[in-house]
Amino acid sequence: MKQKKNTPRLTGEQAFELYYGELYADRWPLLKAALGEDNVYARLSWGKESYFLDPASLTAALCLDVTKASSLLDMCAAPGGKSLVISGIKSPSASLNSNERSPARKARLDKVIETVLPEEISSTVITSLGDAALWCKRQEEAFDAILLDAPCSSERHVLADPKYLKDWTPSRVKTLSMEQWALMSSAWRLLKKGGFLLYATCALSHDENDGRVEKLLKKFDDVNICSPDYVKEVLKGNLNNFTADVSWDSQEFSLDPLTMFSLALKTEYGFHILPDAAKGAGPLYFTLLQKKY
């Protein structure tokens, strides 16, 4: 019996190209080029300091159903953009807990909440420091709506930093997907029956996106994937109620959330806004899930 040769594992740019080239095939060169372009932004203002947010991230956060929510959680909130959006669509009497596990990032989150939101809104936001993956050990079914923008591969940032690209390996995706699952399973236990979880990443891989939803469906029997029509209606309703003034970075076309939603690729369980199809916005994957009664 012949002994198998030890084939060295690819790393760095070569491994990165192979991995994402296989995922996106003929689309990859265009997508990679778009990832290398400058980001585009939406400007949010409540009359104090402005905050600049990727239009894809704004769109995703506006798809969280907060209609009947009195208690909300942003699990990995720093630097704070999505917490701002939730603050601008929730009921004035509802409370939002914005959590972050890094002390430095939590300090940045605190500053964003304080300097961007008016006092009548910021007073309803509580910031906390801790590992949200462990939160379910001290509480269960505590929140009506949860946003989990999970730590992810963030390929746009990898491409922009030669050091990160040089050190990249496929194991990065596996490690992060495990971390994402710990957060997602905690979120599901923290969610009340009938409540909504919006899961999002800025990753490109299936394992970090639809793959996490697949695992949730296998582990829990009370997961409902909200339909595209339902998500679109939630988005429209939240846009009508959004308290921030919004302006757009580009004058060439509208970057408004309904436009972003229409440009999203429909995946098996969610939506993927990709910069080659969305004029530079994204990448941003998101899905809206409801916990069955």
PDB file of C-alpha atoms in Angstrom:
ATOM      1  CA  MET A   1       0.000   0.000   0.000  1.00  0.00           C
ATOM      2  CA  LYS A   2       1.417   3.338  -1.060  1.00  0.00           C
ATOM      3  CA  GLN A   3       1.879   5.943   1.600  1.00  0.00           C
ATOM      4  CA  LYS A   4       0.128   9.258   0.988  1.00  0.00           C
ATOM      5  CA  LYS A   5       2.410  12.199   0.438  1.00  0.00           C
ATOM      6  CA  ASN A   6       2.160  15.027   2.925  1.00  0.00           C
ATOM      7  CA  THR A   7       0.788  17.852   0.815  1.00  0.00           C
ATOM      8  CA  PRO A   8       1.549  21.246   2.366  1.00  0.00           C
ATOM      9  CA  ARG A   9      -1.567  23.195   3.257  1.00  0.00           C
ATOM     10  CA  LEU A  10      -1.988  26.402   1.319  1.00  0.00           C
ATOM     11  CA  THR A  11      -1.991  29.669   3.249  1.00  0.00           C
ATOM     12  CA  GLY A  12      -2.043  33.369   2.510  1.00  0.00           C
ATOM     13  CA  GLU A  13      -3.232  34.964  -0.697  1.00  0.00           C
ATOM     14  CA  GLN A  14      -3.021  31.737  -2.696  1.00  0.00           C
ATOM     15  CA  ALA A  15      -5.297  29.913  -0.250  1.00  0.00           C
ATOM     16  CA  PHE A  16      -7.654  32.890  -0.079  1.00  0.00           C
ATOM     17  CA  GLU A  17      -7.976  33.022  -3.869  1.00  0.00           C
ATOM     18  CA  LEU A  18      -8.585  29.285  -4.149  1.00  0.00           C
ATOM     19  CA  TYR A  19     -11.183  29.200  -1.372  1.00  0.00           C
ATOM     20  CA  TYR A  20     -13.311  32.115  -2.571  1.00  0.00           C
ATOM     21  CA  GLY A  21     -12.712  31.365  -6.234  1.00  0.00           C
ATOM     22  CA  GLU A  22     -14.333  27.966  -5.679  1.00  0.00           C
ATOM     23  CA  LEU A  23     -17.251  29.551  -3.781  1.00  0.00           C
ATOM     24  CA  TYR A  24     -18.033  32.260  -6.329  1.00  0.00           C
ATOM     25  CA  ALA A  25     -16.597  30.812  -9.558  1.00  0.00           C
ATOM     26  CA  ASP A  26     -16.815  33.257 -12.486  1.00  0.00           C
ATOM     27  CA  ARG A  27     -18.210  35.967 -10.236  1.00  0.00           C
ATOM     28  CA  TRP A  28     -15.157  36.077  -7.974  1.00  0.00           C
ATOM     29  CA  PRO A  29     -12.950  38.478 -10.028  1.00  0.00           C
ATOM     30  CA  LEU A  30     -15.725  41.090 -10.147  1.00  0.00           C
ATOM     31  CA  LEU A  31     -16.614  40.601  -6.495  1.00  0.00           C
ATOM     32  CA  LYS A  32     -12.973  40.805  -5.430  1.00  0.00           C
ATOM     33  CA  ALA A  33     -12.506  44.026  -7.398  1.00  0.00           C
ATOM     34  CA  ALA A  34     -15.593  45.534  -5.760  1.00  0.00           C
ATOM     35  CA  LEU A  35     -14.304  44.538  -2.305  1.00  0.00           C
ATOM     36  CA  GLY A  36     -11.156  46.538  -3.034  1.00  0.00           C
ATOM     37  CA  GLU A  37     -13.059  49.745  -3.773  1.00  0.00           C
ATOM     38  CA  ASP A  38     -13.802  52.429  -1.193  1.00  0.00           C
ATOM     39  CA  ASN A  39     -16.743  51.837   1.109  1.00  0.00           C
ATOM     40  CA  VAL A  40     -19.979  53.752   0.617  1.00  0.00           C
ATOM     41  CA  TYR A  41     -21.949  55.162   3.539  1.00  0.00           C
ATOM     42  CA  ALA A  42     -25.301  56.355   4.759  1.00  0.00           C
ATOM     43  CA  ARG A  43     -25.214  59.302   7.157  1.00  0.00           C
ATOM     44  CA  LEU A  44     -27.464  59.056  10.232  1.00  0.00           C
ATOM     45  CA  SER A  45     -28.260  62.097  12.323  1.00  0.00           C
ATOM     46  CA  TRP A  46     -30.482  62.881  15.293  1.00  0.00           C
ATOM     47  CA  GLY A  47     -29.313  66.522  15.388  1.00  0.00           C
ATOM     48  CA  LYS A  48     -26.066  65.835  17.248  1.00  0.00           C
ATOM     49  CA  GLU A  49     -22.947  64.144  15.847  1.00  0.00           C
ATOM     50  CA  SER A  50     -23.517  62.194  12.633  1.00  0.00           C
ATOM     51  CA  TYR A  51     -22.773  58.494  12.270  1.00  0.00           C
ATOM     52  CA  PHE A  52     -21.701  56.881   8.987  1.00  0.00           C
ATOM     53  CA  LEU A  53     -22.903  53.347   8.311  1.00  0.00           C
ATOM     54  CA  ASP A  54     -22.688  50.992   5.349  1.00  0.00           C
ATOM     55  CA  PRO A  55     -26.119  51.095   3.628  1.00  0.00           C
ATOM     56  CA  ALA A  56     -26.184  47.285   3.696  1.00  0.00           C
ATOM     57  CA  SER A  57     -25.784  47.297   7.488  1.00  0.00           C
ATOM     58  CA  LEU A  58     -28.513  49.918   7.796  1.00  0.00           C
ATOM     59  CA  THR A  59     -30.806  47.754   5.672  1.00  0.00           C
ATOM     60  CA  ALA A  60     -30.177  44.628   7.729  1.00  0.00           C
ATOM     61  CA  ALA A  61     -30.804  46.340  11.082  1.00  0.00           C
ATOM     62  CA  LEU A  62     -34.042  47.838   9.754  1.00  0.00           C
ATOM     63  CA  CYS A  63     -35.290  44.307   9.042  1.00  0.00           C
ATOM     64  CA  LEU A  64     -35.483  43.368  12.742  1.00  0.00           C
ATOM     65  CA  ASP A  65     -39.150  43.128  13.744  1.00  0.00           C
ATOM     66  CA  VAL A  66     -39.511  45.312  16.855  1.00  0.00           C
ATOM     67  CA  THR A  67     -43.258  45.916  16.497  1.00  0.00           C
ATOM     68  CA  LYS A  68     -44.212  44.368  19.837  1.00  0.00           C
ATOM     69  CA  ALA A  69     -40.790  44.381  21.498  1.00  0.00           C
ATOM     70  CA  SER A  70     -40.366  45.909  24.943  1.00  0.00           C
ATOM     71  CA  SER A  71     -36.943  44.339  25.645  1.00  0.00           C
ATOM     72  CA  LEU A  72     -34.232  44.199  22.980  1.00  0.00           C
ATOM     73  CA  LEU A  73     -30.646  42.988  22.814  1.00  0.00           C
ATOM     74  CA  ASP A  74     -27.778  43.837  20.477  1.00  0.00           C
ATOM     75  CA  MET A  75     -25.374  41.005  21.364  1.00  0.00           C
ATOM     76  CA  CYS A  76     -22.136  42.210  19.709  1.00  0.00           C
ATOM     77  CA  ALA A  77     -22.893  45.893  19.464  1.00  0.00           C
ATOM     78  CA  ALA A  78     -19.623  47.816  18.983  1.00  0.00           C
ATOM     79  CA  PRO A  79     -18.922  50.148  17.352  1.00  0.00           C
ATOM     80  CA  GLY A  80     -22.623  50.901  17.677  1.00  0.00           C
ATOM     81  CA  GLY A  81     -24.158  51.521  14.272  1.00  0.00           C
ATOM     82  CA  LYS A  82     -26.825  48.842  14.453  1.00  0.00           C
ATOM     83  CA  SER A  83     -27.690  49.805  18.048  1.00  0.00           C
ATOM     84  CA  LEU A  84     -28.340  53.319  16.751  1.00  0.00           C
ATOM     85  CA  VAL A  85     -30.683  51.931  14.112  1.00  0.00           C
ATOM     86  CA  ILE A  86     -32.571  49.787  16.628  1.00  0.00           C
ATOM     87  CA  SER A  87     -32.829  52.807  18.934  1.00  0.00           C
ATOM     88  CA  GLY A  88     -34.400  54.734  16.090  1.00  0.00           C
ATOM     89  CA  ILE A  89     -37.133  52.185  15.343  1.00  0.00           C
ATOM     90  CA  LYS A  90     -38.069  50.716  18.731  1.00  0.00           C
ATOM     91  CA  SER A  91     -40.906  51.961  20.899  1.00  0.00           C
ATOM     92  CA  PRO A  92     -39.868  54.916  23.112  1.00  0.00           C
ATOM     93  CA  SER A  93     -40.791  52.828  26.159  1.00  0.00           C
ATOM     94  CA  ALA A  94     -38.764  49.787  25.077  1.00  0.00           C
ATOM     95  CA  SER A  95     -35.299  49.125  26.510  1.00  0.00           C
ATOM     96  CA  LEU A  96     -32.252  48.126  24.471  1.00  0.00           C
ATOM     97  CA  ASN A  97     -29.273  46.324  25.971  1.00  0.00           C
ATOM     98  CA  SER A  98     -26.189  46.862  23.803  1.00  0.00           C
ATOM     99  CA  ASN A  99     -23.483  44.372  24.741  1.00  0.00           C
ATOM    100  CA  GLU A 100     -19.804  44.120  23.844  1.00  0.00           C
ATOM    101  CA  ARG A 101     -17.121  41.745  25.135  1.00  0.00           C
ATOM    102  CA  SER A 102     -14.064  43.943  24.458  1.00  0.00           C
ATOM    103  CA  PRO A 103     -13.460  46.754  26.993  1.00  0.00           C
ATOM    104  CA  ALA A 104     -11.898  49.009  24.346  1.00  0.00           C
ATOM    105  CA  ARG A 105     -14.745  48.463  21.899  1.00  0.00           C
ATOM    106  CA  LYS A 106     -17.295  48.874  24.673  1.00  0.00           C
ATOM    107  CA  ALA A 107     -15.794  52.296  25.448  1.00  0.00           C
ATOM    108  CA  ARG A 108     -16.232  53.224  21.786  1.00  0.00           C
ATOM    109  CA  LEU A 109     -19.823  51.971  21.890  1.00  0.00           C
ATOM    110  CA  ASP A 110     -20.537  54.131  24.962  1.00  0.00           C
ATOM    111  CA  LYS A 111     -19.168  57.203  23.192  1.00  0.00           C
ATOM    112  CA  VAL A 112     -21.255  56.585  20.065  1.00  0.00           C
ATOM    113  CA  ILE A 113     -24.478  56.209  22.068  1.00  0.00           C
ATOM    114  CA  GLU A 114     -23.710  59.340  24.086  1.00  0.00           C
ATOM    115  CA  THR A 115     -22.625  61.609  21.236  1.00  0.00           C
ATOM    116  CA  VAL A 116     -25.069  60.556  18.490  1.00  0.00           C
ATOM    117  CA  LEU A 117     -28.403  59.880  20.223  1.00  0.00           C
ATOM    118  CA  PRO A 118     -30.528  62.523  21.957  1.00  0.00           C
ATOM    119  CA  GLU A 119     -30.913  62.020  25.697  1.00  0.00           C
ATOM    120  CA  GLU A 120     -34.531  60.890  25.488  1.00  0.00           C
ATOM    121  CA  ILE A 121     -33.401  57.928  23.355  1.00  0.00           C
ATOM    122  CA  SER A 122     -29.967  57.213  24.867  1.00  0.00           C
ATOM    123  CA  SER A 123     -31.561  56.985  28.316  1.00  0.00           C
ATOM    124  CA  THR A 124     -33.377  53.833  27.137  1.00  0.00           C
ATOM    125  CA  VAL A 125     -30.117  52.159  26.040  1.00  0.00           C
ATOM    126  CA  ILE A 126     -28.088  50.118  28.532  1.00  0.00           C
ATOM    127  CA  THR A 127     -24.555  49.098  27.543  1.00  0.00           C
ATOM    128  CA  SER A 128     -22.908  46.042  29.056  1.00  0.00           C
ATOM    129  CA  LEU A 129     -19.548  44.277  28.953  1.00  0.00           C
ATOM    130  CA  GLY A 130     -19.469  40.501  28.635  1.00  0.00           C
ATOM    131  CA  ASP A 131     -19.330  37.406  26.464  1.00  0.00           C
ATOM    132  CA  ALA A 132     -22.802  37.087  24.943  1.00  0.00           C
ATOM    133  CA  ALA A 133     -22.169  33.409  24.182  1.00  0.00           C
ATOM    134  CA  LEU A 134     -22.349  32.751  27.937  1.00  0.00           C
ATOM    135  CA  TRP A 135     -25.331  34.994  28.654  1.00  0.00           C
ATOM    136  CA  CYS A 136     -27.801  32.124  28.254  1.00  0.00           C
ATOM    137  CA  LYS A 137     -26.306  30.482  31.357  1.00  0.00           C
ATOM    138  CA  ARG A 138     -27.812  33.157  33.574  1.00  0.00           C
ATOM    139  CA  GLN A 139     -30.993  34.008  31.643  1.00  0.00           C
ATOM    140  CA  GLU A 140     -33.441  32.356  29.251  1.00  0.00           C
ATOM    141  CA  GLU A 141     -36.291  33.774  27.137  1.00  0.00           C
ATOM    142  CA  ALA A 142     -35.525  37.314  28.313  1.00  0.00           C
ATOM    143  CA  PHE A 143     -35.774  39.371  25.105  1.00  0.00           C
ATOM    144  CA  ASP A 144     -38.480  40.060  22.522  1.00  0.00           C
ATOM    145  CA  ALA A 145     -36.019  40.910  19.749  1.00  0.00           C
ATOM    146  CA  ILE A 146     -32.297  40.238  19.341  1.00  0.00           C
ATOM    147  CA  LEU A 147     -29.771  41.427  16.793  1.00  0.00           C
ATOM    148  CA  LEU A 148     -26.650  39.290  16.422  1.00  0.00           C
ATOM    149  CA  ASP A 149     -24.100  40.859  14.102  1.00  0.00           C
ATOM    150  CA  ALA A 150     -21.544  38.141  14.711  1.00  0.00           C
ATOM    151  CA  PRO A 151     -17.747  38.392  14.503  1.00  0.00           C
ATOM    152  CA  CYS A 152     -16.813  37.013  11.105  1.00  0.00           C
ATOM    153  CA  SER A 153     -14.135  36.571   8.454  1.00  0.00           C
ATOM    154  CA  SER A 154     -14.652  40.126   7.176  1.00  0.00           C
ATOM    155  CA  GLU A 155     -12.966  39.392   3.862  1.00  0.00           C
ATOM    156  CA  ARG A 156     -13.102  43.042   2.806  1.00  0.00           C
ATOM    157  CA  HIS A 157     -10.781  43.933   5.683  1.00  0.00           C
ATOM    158  CA  VAL A 158      -8.533  40.928   5.016  1.00  0.00           C
ATOM    159  CA  LEU A 159      -7.997  42.070   1.435  1.00  0.00           C
ATOM    160  CA  ALA A 160      -7.212  45.594   2.613  1.00  0.00           C
ATOM    161  CA  ASP A 161      -4.490  44.476   5.037  1.00  0.00           C
ATOM    162  CA  PRO A 162      -1.458  42.617   3.599  1.00  0.00           C
ATOM    163  CA  LYS A 163      -0.603  41.193   7.043  1.00  0.00           C
ATOM    164  CA  TYR A 164      -4.029  39.580   7.503  1.00  0.00           C
ATOM    165  CA  LEU A 165      -4.005  38.297   3.926  1.00  0.00           C
ATOM    166  CA  LYS A 166      -0.533  36.787   4.375  1.00  0.00           C
ATOM    167  CA  ASP A 167      -1.684  34.868   7.471  1.00  0.00           C
ATOM    168  CA  TRP A 168      -5.079  33.752   6.085  1.00  0.00           C
ATOM    169  CA  THR A 169      -5.981  30.038   6.139  1.00  0.00           C
ATOM    170  CA  PRO A 170      -9.288  28.181   5.604  1.00  0.00           C
ATOM    171  CA  SER A 171      -9.232  27.297   9.303  1.00  0.00           C
ATOM    172  CA  ARG A 172     -10.114  30.934  10.005  1.00  0.00           C
ATOM    173  CA  VAL A 173     -13.591  30.286   8.599  1.00  0.00           C
ATOM    174  CA  LYS A 174     -14.000  27.121  10.683  1.00  0.00           C
ATOM    175  CA  THR A 175     -12.890  28.833  13.900  1.00  0.00           C
ATOM    176  CA  LEU A 176     -15.196  31.788  13.384  1.00  0.00           C
ATOM    177  CA  SER A 177     -18.160  29.615  12.450  1.00  0.00           C
ATOM    178  CA  MET A 178     -17.765  27.818  15.787  1.00  0.00           C
ATOM    179  CA  GLU A 179     -17.753  31.158  17.598  1.00  0.00           C
ATOM    180  CA  GLN A 180     -20.810  32.254  15.635  1.00  0.00           C
ATOM    181  CA  TRP A 181     -22.654  29.096  16.613  1.00  0.00           C
ATOM    182  CA  ALA A 182     -21.934  29.685  20.303  1.00  0.00           C
ATOM    183  CA  LEU A 183     -23.420  33.164  19.977  1.00  0.00           C
ATOM    184  CA  MET A 184     -26.391  32.075  17.869  1.00  0.00           C
ATOM    185  CA  SER A 185     -27.369  29.211  20.157  1.00  0.00           C
ATOM    186  CA  SER A 186     -27.122  31.558  23.139  1.00  0.00           C
ATOM    187  CA  ALA A 187     -29.284  34.105  21.326  1.00  0.00           C
ATOM    188  CA  TRP A 188     -31.915  31.483  20.603  1.00  0.00           C
ATOM    189  CA  ARG A 189     -32.132  30.518  24.265  1.00  0.00           C
ATOM    190  CA  LEU A 190     -32.359  34.194  25.254  1.00  0.00           C
ATOM    191  CA  LEU A 191     -35.202  34.854  22.816  1.00  0.00           C
ATOM    192  CA  LYS A 192     -38.792  34.774  24.033  1.00  0.00           C
ATOM    193  CA  LYS A 193     -41.379  32.635  22.252  1.00  0.00           C
ATOM    194  CA  GLY A 194     -42.765  34.644  19.363  1.00  0.00           C
ATOM    195  CA  GLY A 195     -39.668  36.853  19.377  1.00  0.00           C
ATOM    196  CA  PHE A 196     -37.374  37.688  16.467  1.00  0.00           C
ATOM    197  CA  LEU A 197     -33.655  37.133  15.914  1.00  0.00           C
ATOM    198  CA  LEU A 198     -31.839  38.957  13.143  1.00  0.00           C
ATOM    199  CA  TYR A 199     -28.547  37.191  12.422  1.00  0.00           C
ATOM    200  CA  ALA A 200     -25.989  39.051  10.297  1.00  0.00           C
ATOM    201  CA  THR A 201     -22.347  38.872   9.217  1.00  0.00           C
ATOM    202  CA  CYS A 202     -20.155  40.708   6.738  1.00  0.00           C
ATOM    203  CA  ALA A 203     -18.709  37.342   5.642  1.00  0.00           C
ATOM    204  CA  LEU A 204     -18.796  35.739   2.198  1.00  0.00           C
ATOM    205  CA  SER A 205     -18.763  32.044   3.088  1.00  0.00           C
ATOM    206  CA  HIS A 206     -21.767  29.736   3.333  1.00  0.00           C
ATOM    207  CA  ASP A 207     -20.419  28.229   6.568  1.00  0.00           C
ATOM    208  CA  GLU A 208     -20.675  31.579   8.365  1.00  0.00           C
ATOM    209  CA  ASN A 209     -24.060  32.491   6.912  1.00  0.00           C
ATOM    210  CA  ASP A 210     -26.715  30.016   5.778  1.00  0.00           C
ATOM    211  CA  GLY A 211     -24.596  27.265   7.328  1.00  0.00           C
ATOM    212  CA  ARG A 212     -25.224  28.639  10.820  1.00  0.00           C
ATOM    213  CA  VAL A 213     -28.977  28.740  10.144  1.00  0.00           C
ATOM    214  CA  GLU A 214     -28.879  25.130   8.938  1.00  0.00           C
ATOM    215  CA  LYS A 215     -27.340  24.103  12.243  1.00  0.00           C
ATOM    216  CA  LEU A 216     -29.945  26.079  14.203  1.00  0.00           C
ATOM    217  CA  LEU A 217     -32.715  24.268  12.321  1.00  0.00           C
ATOM    218  CA  LYS A 218     -31.146  20.907  13.184  1.00  0.00           C
ATOM    219  CA  LYS A 219     -30.705  21.706  16.878  1.00  0.00           C
ATOM    220  CA  PHE A 220     -34.017  23.446  17.604  1.00  0.00           C
ATOM    221  CA  ASP A 221     -37.512  22.553  16.418  1.00  0.00           C
ATOM    222  CA  ASP A 222     -39.032  26.005  17.020  1.00  0.00           C
ATOM    223  CA  VAL A 223     -37.244  27.992  14.292  1.00  0.00           C
ATOM    224  CA  ASN A 224     -39.284  29.799  11.663  1.00  0.00           C
ATOM    225  CA  ILE A 225     -37.499  31.425   8.700  1.00  0.00           C
ATOM    226  CA  CYS A 226     -39.359  34.631   7.882  1.00  0.00           C
ATOM    227  CA  SER A 227     -40.369  34.908   4.227  1.00  0.00           C
ATOM    228  CA  PRO A 228     -38.908  37.571   1.910  1.00  0.00           C
ATOM    229  CA  ASP A 229     -42.319  39.255   1.674  1.00  0.00           C
ATOM    230  CA  TYR A 230     -42.585  39.415   5.462  1.00  0.00           C
ATOM    231  CA  VAL A 231     -39.055  40.820   5.836  1.00  0.00           C
ATOM    232  CA  LYS A 232     -39.768  43.459   3.198  1.00  0.00           C
ATOM    233  CA  GLU A 233     -42.921  44.570   5.032  1.00  0.00           C
ATOM    234  CA  VAL A 234     -40.952  44.815   8.289  1.00  0.00           C
ATOM    235  CA  LEU A 235     -38.373  46.947   6.487  1.00  0.00           C
ATOM    236  CA  LYS A 236     -41.039  49.266   5.072  1.00  0.00           C
ATOM    237  CA  GLY A 237     -42.695  49.689   8.467  1.00  0.00           C
ATOM    238  CA  ASN A 238     -39.412  50.428  10.220  1.00  0.00           C
ATOM    239  CA  LEU A 239     -38.447  52.964   7.558  1.00  0.00           C
ATOM    240  CA  ASN A 240     -41.711  54.813   8.160  1.00  0.00           C
ATOM    241  CA  ASN A 241     -40.980  54.923  11.903  1.00  0.00           C
ATOM    242  CA  PHE A 242     -37.234  55.640  11.747  1.00  0.00           C
ATOM    243  CA  THR A 243     -36.440  58.733  13.821  1.00  0.00           C
ATOM    244  CA  ALA A 244     -33.051  59.548  12.266  1.00  0.00           C
ATOM    245  CA  ASP A 245     -32.423  61.846   9.336  1.00  0.00           C
ATOM    246  CA  VAL A 246     -30.692  59.847   6.591  1.00  0.00           C
ATOM    247  CA  SER A 247     -28.610  61.152   3.717  1.00  0.00           C
ATOM    248  CA  TRP A 248     -26.604  59.240   1.126  1.00  0.00           C
ATOM    249  CA  ASP A 249     -22.940  59.154   0.266  1.00  0.00           C
ATOM    250  CA  SER A 250     -23.600  58.794  -3.465  1.00  0.00           C
ATOM    251  CA  GLN A 251     -25.606  61.200  -5.608  1.00  0.00           C
ATOM    252  CA  GLU A 252     -25.521  58.878  -8.615  1.00  0.00           C
ATOM    253  CA  PHE A 253     -28.248  56.587  -7.354  1.00  0.00           C
ATOM    254  CA  SER A 254     -30.328  55.934  -4.271  1.00  0.00           C
ATOM    255  CA  LEU A 255     -28.678  53.848  -1.570  1.00  0.00           C
ATOM    256  CA  ASP A 256     -31.866  53.735   0.465  1.00  0.00           C
ATOM    257  CA  PRO A 257     -32.681  50.460   2.297  1.00  0.00           C
ATOM    258  CA  LEU A 258     -35.462  49.403  -0.060  1.00  0.00           C
ATOM    259  CA  THR A 259     -33.021  49.716  -2.960  1.00  0.00           C
ATOM    260  CA  MET A 260     -30.456  47.706  -1.012  1.00  0.00           C
ATOM    261  CA  PHE A 261     -33.036  45.032  -0.277  1.00  0.00           C
ATOM    262  CA  SER A 262     -33.972  44.765  -3.955  1.00  0.00           C
ATOM    263  CA  LEU A 263     -30.292  44.304  -4.863  1.00  0.00           C
ATOM    264  CA  ALA A 264     -29.706  41.531  -2.322  1.00  0.00           C
ATOM    265  CA  LEU A 265     -29.062  37.991  -3.491  1.00  0.00           C
ATOM    266  CA  LYS A 266     -31.703  35.659  -2.049  1.00  0.00           C
ATOM    267  CA  THR A 267     -30.002  32.703  -0.390  1.00  0.00           C
ATOM    268  CA  GLU A 268     -31.658  29.558   0.964  1.00  0.00           C
ATOM    269  CA  TYR A 269     -32.382  31.130   4.327  1.00  0.00           C
ATOM    270  CA  GLY A 270     -31.607  34.826   4.023  1.00  0.00           C
ATOM    271  CA  PHE A 271     -30.251  37.672   1.940  1.00  0.00           C
ATOM    272  CA  HIS A 272     -26.752  38.613   0.811  1.00  0.00           C
ATOM    273  CA  ILE A 273     -25.915  42.162  -0.243  1.00  0.00           C
ATOM    274  CA  LEU A 274     -22.692  41.983  -2.272  1.00  0.00           C
ATOM    275  CA  PRO A 275     -20.715  45.045  -3.393  1.00  0.00           C
ATOM    276  CA  ASP A 276     -20.383  44.070  -7.053  1.00  0.00           C
ATOM    277  CA  ALA A 277     -24.194  44.134  -7.358  1.00  0.00           C
ATOM    278  CA  ALA A 278     -24.940  46.875  -4.799  1.00  0.00           C
ATOM    279  CA  LYS A 279     -22.723  49.739  -5.993  1.00  0.00           C
ATOM    280  CA  GLY A 280     -20.063  49.070  -3.362  1.00  0.00           C
ATOM    281  CA  ALA A 281     -22.296  48.430  -0.324  1.00  0.00           C
ATOM    282  CA  GLY A 282     -21.673  45.340   1.781  1.00  0.00           C
ATOM    283  CA  PRO A 283     -20.911  42.521   1.885  1.00  0.00           C
ATOM    284  CA  LEU A 284     -23.681  41.851   4.374  1.00  0.00           C
ATOM    285  CA  TYR A 285     -25.574  38.631   4.967  1.00  0.00           C
ATOM    286  CA  PHE A 286     -28.712  38.659   7.112  1.00  0.00           C
ATOM    287  CA  THR A 287     -31.722  36.538   7.948  1.00  0.00           C
ATOM    288  CA  LEU A 288     -34.786  37.131  10.122  1.00  0.00           C
ATOM    289  CA  LEU A 289     -35.863  34.213  12.322  1.00  0.00           C
ATOM    290  CA  GLN A 290     -38.882  33.904  14.605  1.00  0.00           C
ATOM    291  CA  LYS A 291     -39.147  31.609  17.604  1.00  0.00           C
ATOM    292  CA  LYS A 292     -42.358  29.641  17.368  1.00  0.00           C
ATOM    293  CA  TYR A 293     -44.883  29.711  20.209  1.00  0.00           C
TER     294      TYR A 293
END
